[in-house]
Amino acid sequence: MKRIGMLTSGGDCQALNAAMRGVVKTLLFSGEDIEIYGFQDGYKGLIYCNFQMLTGHDFSGILTKGGTILGTSRTPYKLIDEPTPEGLNKIEEMKRNYAKLKLDCLVILGGNGTHKTANRLSEEGLNVITLPKTIDNDLWGTDMTFGFQSAVDIATNAIDCIHTTASSHGRVFIVEVMGHKTGWLTLNAGMASGADIILLPEIPYDIKKVIEKIEERDKNGSRFTIIAVAEGAISKQDAKLSKKEYKKKLEKRKVSVSYEIADEIFARTGREVRVTVPGHMQRGGSPCPYDRVFASRLGAEAGKLILEGKFGFMVGYKNREIVQVKLEDVAGKLKNVDPDASIIKEAKLLGISFGD
Ligand code: F6P
């Protein structure tokens, strides 16, 4: 008999259910007797011992279902050592509940913040296996996270729709794509939808260069320009600020970066600019076929690790292979877009401007 705790933490994404189904199917198919403790709303469920007993039936028919059947919430790692409003020590409560329920392991699905806590729990002696989720694809140690390809599809679709209306009206259109810290989603959706300018957190932009590209397109007879802007895009000027100064600026800013860029383009050129923000749509709906397969493969490997009694790993993807990556190697590291990566060079060869 294996007692398995499961939780999904942080922002949701597509294929969380597919991944959990993969774990459970693998365990059941092996003939292992299992009890599944589904903790509700992420680490909160483990802290407050709020769980549901789940069976194989609960994981049936969820391969294509978006969101997470367990619910999720954010438990920021920087606050993990601060007591709960009731005065509970979060880490100690999680350890206590793990022991009280006599769990054999925890399967934790999450992104960057989630992995810091997962690693901490592993260091505290809990048996932990994690699966890499996030539409941002910014988790270190894996070439891909599930949710990413589904979000690329949605963001691409949004920009495709904008393309037709932009060409009719001859306007500048900005589409703001999710990703505060990294630009994987914007880069991929931007390239997939033929955006003319792509602005990423990793490549600070100069508004003059952005306008140069718009004017170059005007001269070449293109009636419109599409700009894909990551939520975390930053100007060269702002990139010079200290972390503290920039944070202060962001606190004061009432609108997102796209509106700031739109205002600047209007002020400098008089061009009509429209902003579209698909927002949380990008995390919603059914996972794309790639993510269904990918998350199922990761889930299967996690199930295998549990059967083998191997813990302290994230199941990831490297060079087209499913791999096991030590949690301590993943925690606290961000996988950024490298401004010198070949994809950026190729995009530039295609005439895409990064505003640099
Ligand atoms: O989960 C990742 C993400 O979707 C980011 O792309 C985005 O910046 C952020 O979460 C939004 O967070 P929230 O759902 O808390 O508004």
mmCIF file of C-alpha atoms and ligand atoms in Angstrom:
data_model
loop_
_atom_site.group_PDB
_atom_site.id
_atom_site.type_symbol
_atom_site.label_atom_id
_atom_site.label_comp_id
_atom_site.label_asym_id
_atom_site.label_seq_id
_atom_site.Cartn_x
_atom_site.Cartn_y
_atom_site.Cartn_z
ATOM 1 C CA MET A 1 0.000 0.000 0.000
ATOM 2 C CA LYS A 2 1.278 3.445 -0.948
ATOM 3 C CA ARG A 3 -0.188 6.619 0.491
ATOM 4 C CA ILE A 4 0.310 9.454 -1.961
ATOM 5 C CA GLY A 5 -0.355 13.121 -1.290
ATOM 6 C CA MET A 6 -0.898 15.321 -4.323
ATOM 7 C CA LEU A 7 -1.159 19.072 -4.761
ATOM 8 C CA THR A 8 -1.067 21.740 -7.434
ATOM 9 C CA SER A 9 0.368 25.111 -6.445
ATOM 10 C CA GLY A 10 0.808 28.549 -8.028
ATOM 11 C CA GLY A 11 -0.978 29.861 -11.106
ATOM 12 C CA ASP A 12 -2.859 27.105 -12.892
ATOM 13 C CA CYS A 13 -2.245 26.036 -16.489
ATOM 14 C CA GLN A 14 -3.492 23.522 -18.983
ATOM 15 C CA ALA A 15 -2.621 19.819 -18.550
ATOM 16 C CA LEU A 16 -2.312 19.811 -14.745
ATOM 17 C CA ASN A 17 -5.096 17.232 -14.697
ATOM 18 C CA ALA A 18 -3.481 15.267 -17.526
ATOM 19 C CA ALA A 19 -0.230 15.072 -15.547
ATOM 20 C CA MET A 20 -1.949 13.901 -12.335
ATOM 21 C CA ARG A 21 -3.936 11.358 -14.332
ATOM 22 C CA GLY A 22 -0.645 10.096 -15.766
ATOM 23 C CA VAL A 23 0.773 9.501 -12.266
ATOM 24 C CA VAL A 24 -2.332 7.732 -11.000
ATOM 25 C CA LYS A 25 -2.858 5.616 -14.129
ATOM 26 C CA THR A 26 0.754 4.413 -13.965
ATOM 27 C CA LEU A 27 0.423 3.428 -10.321
ATOM 28 C CA LEU A 28 -2.902 1.686 -10.825
ATOM 29 C CA PHE A 29 -1.728 -0.111 -13.958
ATOM 30 C CA SER A 30 1.245 -1.483 -12.013
ATOM 31 C CA GLY A 31 -1.207 -3.206 -9.668
ATOM 32 C CA GLU A 32 0.025 -1.175 -6.688
ATOM 33 C CA ASP A 33 -2.520 -0.612 -3.955
ATOM 34 C CA ILE A 34 -2.758 3.165 -3.468
ATOM 35 C CA GLU A 35 -4.501 5.764 -1.379
ATOM 36 C CA ILE A 36 -4.551 9.258 -2.875
ATOM 37 C CA TYR A 37 -4.807 12.314 -0.668
ATOM 38 C CA GLY A 38 -5.683 15.295 -2.855
ATOM 39 C CA PHE A 39 -4.743 18.480 -0.967
ATOM 40 C CA GLN A 40 -6.952 21.417 -1.845
ATOM 41 C CA ASP A 41 -5.655 24.742 -3.139
ATOM 42 C CA GLY A 42 -1.951 23.978 -3.145
ATOM 43 C CA TYR A 43 0.299 24.091 -0.091
ATOM 44 C CA LYS A 44 -2.589 25.651 1.824
ATOM 45 C CA GLY A 45 -4.318 22.265 1.782
ATOM 46 C CA LEU A 46 -1.231 20.599 3.252
ATOM 47 C CA ILE A 47 -0.741 23.329 5.867
ATOM 48 C CA TYR A 48 -4.351 23.096 7.060
ATOM 49 C CA CYS A 49 -4.715 19.353 6.346
ATOM 50 C CA ASN A 50 -7.517 20.045 3.949
ATOM 51 C CA PHE A 51 -7.762 17.096 1.584
ATOM 52 C CA GLN A 52 -10.083 14.784 -0.278
ATOM 53 C CA MET A 53 -9.584 11.046 -0.621
ATOM 54 C CA LEU A 54 -9.474 10.332 -4.326
ATOM 55 C CA THR A 55 -9.733 7.138 -6.340
ATOM 56 C CA GLY A 56 -8.908 6.174 -9.897
ATOM 57 C CA HIS A 57 -12.408 7.288 -10.914
ATOM 58 C CA ASP A 58 -11.600 10.880 -9.995
ATOM 59 C CA PHE A 59 -8.793 10.860 -12.541
ATOM 60 C CA SER A 60 -10.884 9.357 -15.297
ATOM 61 C CA GLY A 61 -12.053 11.692 -18.084
ATOM 62 C CA ILE A 62 -9.770 14.557 -17.065
ATOM 63 C CA LEU A 63 -7.068 14.247 -19.733
ATOM 64 C CA THR A 64 -8.633 17.067 -21.731
ATOM 65 C CA LYS A 65 -9.899 19.145 -18.827
ATOM 66 C CA GLY A 66 -8.217 22.490 -18.140
ATOM 67 C CA GLY A 67 -7.557 23.899 -14.654
ATOM 68 C CA THR A 68 -6.905 21.561 -11.745
ATOM 69 C CA ILE A 69 -9.367 19.253 -10.025
ATOM 70 C CA LEU A 70 -7.524 19.988 -6.754
ATOM 71 C CA GLY A 71 -7.727 23.771 -6.930
ATOM 72 C CA THR A 72 -4.645 25.918 -6.490
ATOM 73 C CA SER A 73 -3.378 29.025 -4.738
ATOM 74 C CA ARG A 74 -0.143 30.892 -4.325
ATOM 75 C CA THR A 75 1.910 30.386 -1.145
ATOM 76 C CA PRO A 76 4.883 32.685 -1.817
ATOM 77 C CA TYR A 77 8.183 31.154 -0.775
ATOM 78 C CA LYS A 78 9.436 34.454 0.611
ATOM 79 C CA LEU A 79 6.651 34.230 3.208
ATOM 80 C CA ILE A 80 7.067 30.520 3.946
ATOM 81 C CA ASP A 81 8.772 31.174 7.287
ATOM 82 C CA GLU A 82 6.184 33.720 8.361
ATOM 83 C CA PRO A 83 3.401 32.219 10.450
ATOM 84 C CA THR A 84 -0.139 31.824 9.078
ATOM 85 C CA PRO A 85 -2.771 34.320 10.345
ATOM 86 C CA GLU A 86 -3.531 31.732 13.046
ATOM 87 C CA GLY A 87 0.115 31.684 14.112
ATOM 88 C CA LEU A 88 1.000 28.300 12.574
ATOM 89 C CA ASN A 89 4.485 27.520 11.303
ATOM 90 C CA LYS A 90 3.810 26.553 7.672
ATOM 91 C CA ILE A 91 6.705 24.154 7.190
ATOM 92 C CA GLU A 92 6.133 22.438 10.540
ATOM 93 C CA GLU A 93 2.405 22.053 9.819
ATOM 94 C CA MET A 94 3.111 20.484 6.429
ATOM 95 C CA LYS A 95 5.570 18.064 8.005
ATOM 96 C CA ARG A 96 3.151 17.263 10.797
ATOM 97 C CA ASN A 97 0.266 16.533 8.421
ATOM 98 C CA TYR A 98 2.486 14.427 6.172
ATOM 99 C CA ALA A 99 3.446 12.326 9.197
ATOM 100 C CA LYS A 100 -0.075 12.248 10.634
ATOM 101 C CA LEU A 101 -1.493 10.850 7.373
ATOM 102 C CA LYS A 102 1.468 8.435 7.147
ATOM 103 C CA LEU A 103 2.144 9.535 3.585
ATOM 104 C CA ASP A 104 4.777 7.720 1.558
ATOM 105 C CA CYS A 105 5.331 10.672 -0.726
ATOM 106 C CA LEU A 106 4.061 13.967 -2.068
ATOM 107 C CA VAL A 107 3.532 14.659 -5.762
ATOM 108 C CA ILE A 108 3.748 18.424 -6.257
ATOM 109 C CA LEU A 109 2.890 20.158 -9.514
ATOM 110 C CA GLY A 110 4.094 23.713 -9.884
ATOM 111 C CA GLY A 111 6.404 26.366 -11.221
ATOM 112 C CA ASN A 112 9.290 28.329 -9.765
ATOM 113 C CA GLY A 113 7.962 29.354 -6.352
ATOM 114 C CA THR A 114 6.389 25.930 -5.861
ATOM 115 C CA HIS A 115 9.754 24.273 -6.477
ATOM 116 C CA LYS A 116 11.483 26.304 -3.791
ATOM 117 C CA THR A 117 8.991 25.052 -1.213
ATOM 118 C CA ALA A 118 9.092 21.509 -2.636
ATOM 119 C CA ASN A 119 12.877 21.475 -2.272
ATOM 120 C CA ARG A 120 12.608 22.778 1.270
ATOM 121 C CA LEU A 121 10.167 19.976 2.163
ATOM 122 C CA SER A 122 12.518 17.473 0.564
ATOM 123 C CA GLU A 123 15.420 18.867 2.621
ATOM 124 C CA GLU A 124 13.216 18.514 5.701
ATOM 125 C CA GLY A 125 13.006 14.791 4.983
ATOM 126 C CA LEU A 126 9.721 14.425 3.093
ATOM 127 C CA ASN A 127 9.615 12.210 -0.012
ATOM 128 C CA VAL A 128 8.859 14.604 -2.837
ATOM 129 C CA ILE A 129 8.457 14.241 -6.601
ATOM 130 C CA THR A 130 7.577 17.302 -8.670
ATOM 131 C CA LEU A 131 6.202 17.969 -12.130
ATOM 132 C CA PRO A 132 7.019 21.180 -14.040
ATOM 133 C CA LYS A 133 3.994 23.262 -14.881
ATOM 134 C CA THR A 134 3.731 26.834 -16.096
ATOM 135 C CA ILE A 135 2.692 28.653 -19.222
ATOM 136 C CA ASP A 136 5.866 30.733 -18.760
ATOM 137 C CA ASN A 137 8.255 27.814 -19.533
ATOM 138 C CA ASP A 138 10.757 29.432 -17.199
ATOM 139 C CA LEU A 139 11.586 26.533 -14.938
ATOM 140 C CA TRP A 140 15.256 25.675 -14.797
ATOM 141 C CA GLY A 141 16.290 22.069 -15.516
ATOM 142 C CA THR A 142 13.665 21.330 -18.149
ATOM 143 C CA ASP A 143 13.532 22.388 -21.788
ATOM 144 C CA MET A 144 9.755 22.498 -21.573
ATOM 145 C CA THR A 145 7.012 22.855 -18.992
ATOM 146 C CA PHE A 146 3.486 21.654 -19.597
ATOM 147 C CA GLY A 147 0.919 24.387 -20.198
ATOM 148 C CA PHE A 148 3.412 26.301 -22.307
ATOM 149 C CA GLN A 149 2.434 24.923 -25.726
ATOM 150 C CA SER A 150 -1.279 25.351 -24.984
ATOM 151 C CA ALA A 151 -0.679 28.965 -23.994
ATOM 152 C CA VAL A 152 1.419 29.529 -27.131
ATOM 153 C CA ASP A 153 -1.577 28.308 -29.161
ATOM 154 C CA ILE A 154 -3.964 30.718 -27.428
ATOM 155 C CA ALA A 155 -1.654 33.739 -27.567
ATOM 156 C CA THR A 156 -0.894 32.968 -31.233
ATOM 157 C CA ASN A 157 -4.591 32.791 -31.974
ATOM 158 C CA ALA A 158 -5.139 36.142 -30.293
ATOM 159 C CA ILE A 159 -2.414 37.779 -32.395
ATOM 160 C CA ASP A 160 -3.756 36.068 -35.547
ATOM 161 C CA CYS A 161 -7.152 37.647 -34.896
ATOM 162 C CA ILE A 162 -5.557 41.049 -34.341
ATOM 163 C CA HIS A 163 -3.660 40.641 -37.616
ATOM 164 C CA THR A 164 -6.783 40.708 -39.746
ATOM 165 C CA THR A 165 -8.293 43.749 -38.065
ATOM 166 C CA ALA A 166 -4.920 45.528 -38.008
ATOM 167 C CA SER A 167 -4.542 45.098 -41.751
ATOM 168 C CA SER A 168 -8.028 46.467 -42.381
ATOM 169 C CA HIS A 169 -7.465 49.589 -40.294
ATOM 170 C CA GLY A 170 -3.800 50.274 -40.869
ATOM 171 C CA ARG A 171 -3.098 50.730 -37.189
ATOM 172 C CA VAL A 172 -0.373 49.782 -34.769
ATOM 173 C CA PHE A 173 -1.573 46.973 -32.531
ATOM 174 C CA ILE A 174 0.019 45.811 -29.305
ATOM 175 C CA VAL A 175 -0.838 42.393 -27.882
ATOM 176 C CA GLU A 176 0.315 41.875 -24.320
ATOM 177 C CA VAL A 177 1.340 38.300 -23.655
ATOM 178 C CA MET A 178 1.764 36.758 -20.181
ATOM 179 C CA GLY A 179 5.227 36.496 -18.678
ATOM 180 C CA HIS A 180 6.480 38.952 -16.088
ATOM 181 C CA LYS A 181 9.964 37.543 -15.702
ATOM 182 C CA THR A 182 10.638 35.689 -18.942
ATOM 183 C CA GLY A 183 9.623 36.041 -22.562
ATOM 184 C CA TRP A 184 9.320 32.451 -23.842
ATOM 185 C CA LEU A 185 5.600 32.737 -24.444
ATOM 186 C CA THR A 186 5.803 36.119 -26.158
ATOM 187 C CA LEU A 187 8.751 35.040 -28.296
ATOM 188 C CA ASN A 188 7.059 31.869 -29.505
ATOM 189 C CA ALA A 189 3.568 33.298 -29.965
ATOM 190 C CA GLY A 190 5.061 36.392 -31.593
ATOM 191 C CA MET A 191 7.051 34.369 -34.100
ATOM 192 C CA ALA A 192 4.168 31.952 -34.741
ATOM 193 C CA SER A 193 1.815 34.790 -35.573
ATOM 194 C CA GLY A 194 4.211 36.912 -37.610
ATOM 195 C CA ALA A 195 4.535 39.802 -35.153
ATOM 196 C CA ASP A 196 6.769 42.588 -36.488
ATOM 197 C CA ILE A 197 8.175 43.645 -33.129
ATOM 198 C CA ILE A 198 8.626 41.428 -30.064
ATOM 199 C CA LEU A 199 9.502 42.969 -26.705
ATOM 200 C CA LEU A 200 10.804 40.679 -23.976
ATOM 201 C CA PRO A 201 11.942 41.180 -20.363
ATOM 202 C CA GLU A 202 15.336 39.752 -21.342
ATOM 203 C CA ILE A 203 15.982 42.299 -24.113
ATOM 204 C CA PRO A 204 15.362 45.866 -22.893
ATOM 205 C CA TYR A 205 13.862 47.988 -25.659
ATOM 206 C CA ASP A 206 14.539 51.469 -26.901
ATOM 207 C CA ILE A 207 11.282 53.168 -27.894
ATOM 208 C CA LYS A 208 13.130 54.949 -30.721
ATOM 209 C CA LYS A 209 14.040 51.567 -32.250
ATOM 210 C CA VAL A 210 10.429 50.427 -31.920
ATOM 211 C CA ILE A 211 9.275 53.538 -33.778
ATOM 212 C CA GLU A 212 12.017 53.084 -36.397
ATOM 213 C CA LYS A 213 10.571 49.659 -37.209
ATOM 214 C CA ILE A 214 7.030 51.028 -37.454
ATOM 215 C CA GLU A 215 8.255 53.784 -39.800
ATOM 216 C CA GLU A 216 10.284 51.320 -41.866
ATOM 217 C CA ARG A 217 7.117 49.281 -42.370
ATOM 218 C CA ASP A 218 5.181 52.415 -43.295
ATOM 219 C CA LYS A 219 7.788 53.273 -45.925
ATOM 220 C CA ASN A 220 7.623 49.743 -47.321
ATOM 221 C CA GLY A 221 3.886 50.120 -47.790
ATOM 222 C CA SER A 222 2.778 47.907 -44.881
ATOM 223 C CA ARG A 223 -0.345 49.488 -43.487
ATOM 224 C CA PHE A 224 -0.015 48.094 -39.992
ATOM 225 C CA THR A 225 2.433 46.905 -37.345
ATOM 226 C CA ILE A 226 1.897 44.177 -34.756
ATOM 227 C CA ILE A 227 3.877 44.358 -31.528
ATOM 228 C CA ALA A 228 3.913 41.370 -29.152
ATOM 229 C CA VAL A 229 4.826 42.682 -25.707
ATOM 230 C CA ALA A 230 5.587 40.500 -22.694
ATOM 231 C CA GLU A 231 4.027 41.644 -19.418
ATOM 232 C CA GLY A 232 7.540 42.135 -18.091
ATOM 233 C CA ALA A 233 8.991 43.992 -21.078
ATOM 234 C CA ILE A 234 11.272 46.752 -19.903
ATOM 235 C CA SER A 235 12.781 49.821 -21.565
ATOM 236 C CA LYS A 236 16.543 50.324 -21.703
ATOM 237 C CA GLN A 237 16.073 53.333 -19.440
ATOM 238 C CA ASP A 238 14.169 51.367 -16.787
ATOM 239 C CA ALA A 239 16.661 48.511 -17.016
ATOM 240 C CA LYS A 240 19.274 50.928 -15.661
ATOM 241 C CA LEU A 241 17.285 51.472 -12.448
ATOM 242 C CA SER A 242 18.122 49.505 -9.344
ATOM 243 C CA LYS A 243 15.700 46.690 -8.440
ATOM 244 C CA LYS A 244 14.307 48.859 -5.657
ATOM 245 C CA GLU A 245 13.829 51.913 -7.886
ATOM 246 C CA TYR A 246 12.135 49.852 -10.598
ATOM 247 C CA LYS A 247 9.824 48.198 -8.066
ATOM 248 C CA LYS A 248 8.831 51.652 -6.827
ATOM 249 C CA LYS A 249 8.114 52.760 -10.379
ATOM 250 C CA LEU A 250 5.947 49.682 -10.981
ATOM 251 C CA GLU A 251 3.993 50.348 -7.801
ATOM 252 C CA LYS A 252 3.148 53.804 -9.096
ATOM 253 C CA ARG A 253 2.300 52.654 -12.619
ATOM 254 C CA LYS A 254 -1.455 52.388 -13.019
ATOM 255 C CA VAL A 255 -1.414 50.622 -16.391
ATOM 256 C CA SER A 256 0.617 47.756 -17.796
ATOM 257 C CA VAL A 257 3.749 48.283 -19.904
ATOM 258 C CA SER A 258 1.800 47.934 -23.187
ATOM 259 C CA TYR A 259 -0.258 51.043 -22.479
ATOM 260 C CA GLU A 260 2.897 52.941 -21.605
ATOM 261 C CA ILE A 261 4.427 51.894 -24.941
ATOM 262 C CA ALA A 262 1.206 52.767 -26.801
ATOM 263 C CA ASP A 263 1.176 56.255 -25.245
ATOM 264 C CA GLU A 264 4.807 56.822 -26.164
ATOM 265 C CA ILE A 265 4.262 55.755 -29.780
ATOM 266 C CA PHE A 266 1.223 58.046 -30.025
ATOM 267 C CA ALA A 267 3.053 60.948 -28.403
ATOM 268 C CA ARG A 268 6.051 60.623 -30.725
ATOM 269 C CA THR A 269 4.319 59.729 -34.012
ATOM 270 C CA GLY A 270 0.631 60.553 -33.712
ATOM 271 C CA ARG A 271 -0.086 56.981 -34.893
ATOM 272 C CA GLU A 272 -3.274 55.297 -33.757
ATOM 273 C CA VAL A 273 -2.341 52.462 -31.392
ATOM 274 C CA ARG A 274 -4.619 49.822 -29.882
ATOM 275 C CA VAL A 275 -3.774 47.451 -27.027
ATOM 276 C CA THR A 276 -5.206 43.963 -26.538
ATOM 277 C CA VAL A 277 -4.572 41.963 -23.385
ATOM 278 C CA PRO A 278 -5.697 38.316 -23.638
ATOM 279 C CA GLY A 279 -4.684 37.861 -19.971
ATOM 280 C CA HIS A 280 -5.774 34.735 -18.143
ATOM 281 C CA MET A 281 -7.376 33.293 -21.278
ATOM 282 C CA GLN A 282 -3.833 32.126 -21.979
ATOM 283 C CA ARG A 283 -3.940 29.776 -18.991
ATOM 284 C CA GLY A 284 -7.442 28.548 -19.656
ATOM 285 C CA GLY A 285 -9.302 25.924 -21.620
ATOM 286 C CA SER A 286 -8.364 22.469 -22.727
ATOM 287 C CA PRO A 287 -4.685 21.472 -23.098
ATOM 288 C CA CYS A 288 -3.443 21.182 -26.674
ATOM 289 C CA PRO A 289 -2.560 17.669 -27.912
ATOM 290 C CA TYR A 290 1.176 18.301 -27.358
ATOM 291 C CA ASP A 291 0.597 19.132 -23.694
ATOM 292 C CA ARG A 292 -1.717 16.146 -23.192
ATOM 293 C CA VAL A 293 0.988 13.790 -24.431
ATOM 294 C CA PHE A 294 3.823 15.644 -22.693
ATOM 295 C CA ALA A 295 2.086 15.861 -19.304
ATOM 296 C CA SER A 296 1.060 12.203 -19.530
ATOM 297 C CA ARG A 297 4.675 11.206 -20.193
ATOM 298 C CA LEU A 298 5.911 13.248 -17.225
ATOM 299 C CA GLY A 299 3.171 11.774 -15.047
ATOM 300 C CA ALA A 300 4.101 8.247 -16.097
ATOM 301 C CA GLU A 301 7.736 8.835 -15.155
ATOM 302 C CA ALA A 302 6.684 10.278 -11.792
ATOM 303 C CA GLY A 303 4.572 7.169 -11.194
ATOM 304 C CA LYS A 304 7.602 5.011 -12.041
ATOM 305 C CA LEU A 305 9.787 6.925 -9.585
ATOM 306 C CA ILE A 306 7.227 6.413 -6.826
ATOM 307 C CA LEU A 307 7.151 2.679 -7.534
ATOM 308 C CA GLU A 308 10.946 2.600 -7.393
ATOM 309 C CA GLY A 309 10.987 4.664 -4.187
ATOM 310 C CA LYS A 310 13.166 7.383 -5.764
ATOM 311 C CA PHE A 311 12.462 10.831 -4.400
ATOM 312 C CA GLY A 312 13.849 14.356 -4.391
ATOM 313 C CA PHE A 313 13.472 14.827 -8.147
ATOM 314 C CA MET A 314 11.600 16.948 -10.640
ATOM 315 C CA VAL A 315 10.626 15.000 -13.733
ATOM 316 C CA GLY A 316 11.765 17.175 -16.629
ATOM 317 C CA TYR A 317 12.562 17.138 -20.322
ATOM 318 C CA LYS A 318 16.033 17.537 -21.799
ATOM 319 C CA ASN A 319 17.143 17.003 -25.382
ATOM 320 C CA ARG A 320 13.883 15.230 -26.244
ATOM 321 C CA GLU A 321 14.146 12.804 -23.336
ATOM 322 C CA ILE A 322 12.210 12.622 -20.080
ATOM 323 C CA VAL A 323 14.761 13.088 -17.313
ATOM 324 C CA GLN A 324 15.021 13.259 -13.520
ATOM 325 C CA VAL A 325 16.504 16.473 -12.171
ATOM 326 C CA LYS A 326 17.508 16.885 -8.524
ATOM 327 C CA LEU A 327 15.187 19.322 -6.750
ATOM 328 C CA GLU A 328 18.103 21.169 -5.211
ATOM 329 C CA ASP A 329 19.357 21.905 -8.740
ATOM 330 C CA VAL A 330 16.001 23.336 -9.839
ATOM 331 C CA ALA A 331 14.943 25.400 -6.846
ATOM 332 C CA GLY A 332 15.459 29.136 -7.058
ATOM 333 C CA LYS A 333 16.716 29.246 -10.651
ATOM 334 C CA LEU A 334 14.970 30.885 -13.547
ATOM 335 C CA LYS A 335 15.305 29.762 -17.166
ATOM 336 C CA ASN A 336 15.512 32.981 -19.161
ATOM 337 C CA VAL A 337 15.499 33.581 -22.887
ATOM 338 C CA ASP A 338 19.145 34.100 -23.826
ATOM 339 C CA PRO A 339 19.383 37.284 -25.939
ATOM 340 C CA ASP A 340 22.181 35.545 -27.892
ATOM 341 C CA ALA A 341 20.201 32.341 -28.491
ATOM 342 C CA SER A 342 19.922 31.166 -32.087
ATOM 343 C CA ILE A 343 16.133 31.642 -32.101
ATOM 344 C CA ILE A 344 16.655 35.365 -31.460
ATOM 345 C CA LYS A 345 19.242 35.563 -34.245
ATOM 346 C CA GLU A 346 16.899 33.729 -36.621
ATOM 347 C CA ALA A 347 14.014 35.998 -35.686
ATOM 348 C CA LYS A 348 16.210 38.996 -36.452
ATOM 349 C CA LEU A 349 17.136 37.460 -39.830
ATOM 350 C CA LEU A 350 13.403 37.357 -40.515
ATOM 351 C CA GLY A 351 13.246 41.087 -39.908
ATOM 352 C CA ILE A 352 11.634 40.905 -36.485
ATOM 353 C CA SER A 353 12.689 43.802 -34.267
ATOM 354 C CA PHE A 354 13.302 43.327 -30.543
ATOM 355 C CA GLY A 355 13.572 47.076 -30.065
ATOM 356 C CA ASP A 356 17.259 46.762 -29.150
HETATM 357 O O1 F6P B 1 1.492 31.340 -13.806
HETATM 358 C C1 F6P B 1 2.251 32.199 -14.543
HETATM 359 C C2 F6P B 1 1.477 33.455 -14.856
HETATM 360 O O2 F6P B 1 0.368 33.178 -15.670
HETATM 361 C C3 F6P B 1 2.328 34.541 -15.490
HETATM 362 O O3 F6P B 1 2.483 34.391 -16.871
HETATM 363 C C4 F6P B 1 1.569 35.776 -15.126
HETATM 364 O O4 F6P B 1 2.416 36.903 -15.150
HETATM 365 C C5 F6P B 1 1.067 35.464 -13.743
HETATM 366 O O5 F6P B 1 1.017 34.061 -13.661
HETATM 367 C C6 F6P B 1 -0.272 36.027 -13.411
HETATM 368 O O6 F6P B 1 -0.538 35.724 -12.088
HETATM 369 P P1 F6P B 1 -1.949 35.820 -11.394
HETATM 370 O O7 F6P B 1 -2.790 34.698 -11.940
HETATM 371 O O8 F6P B 1 -1.669 35.637 -9.956
HETATM 372 O O9 F6P B 1 -2.534 37.135 -11.759
#
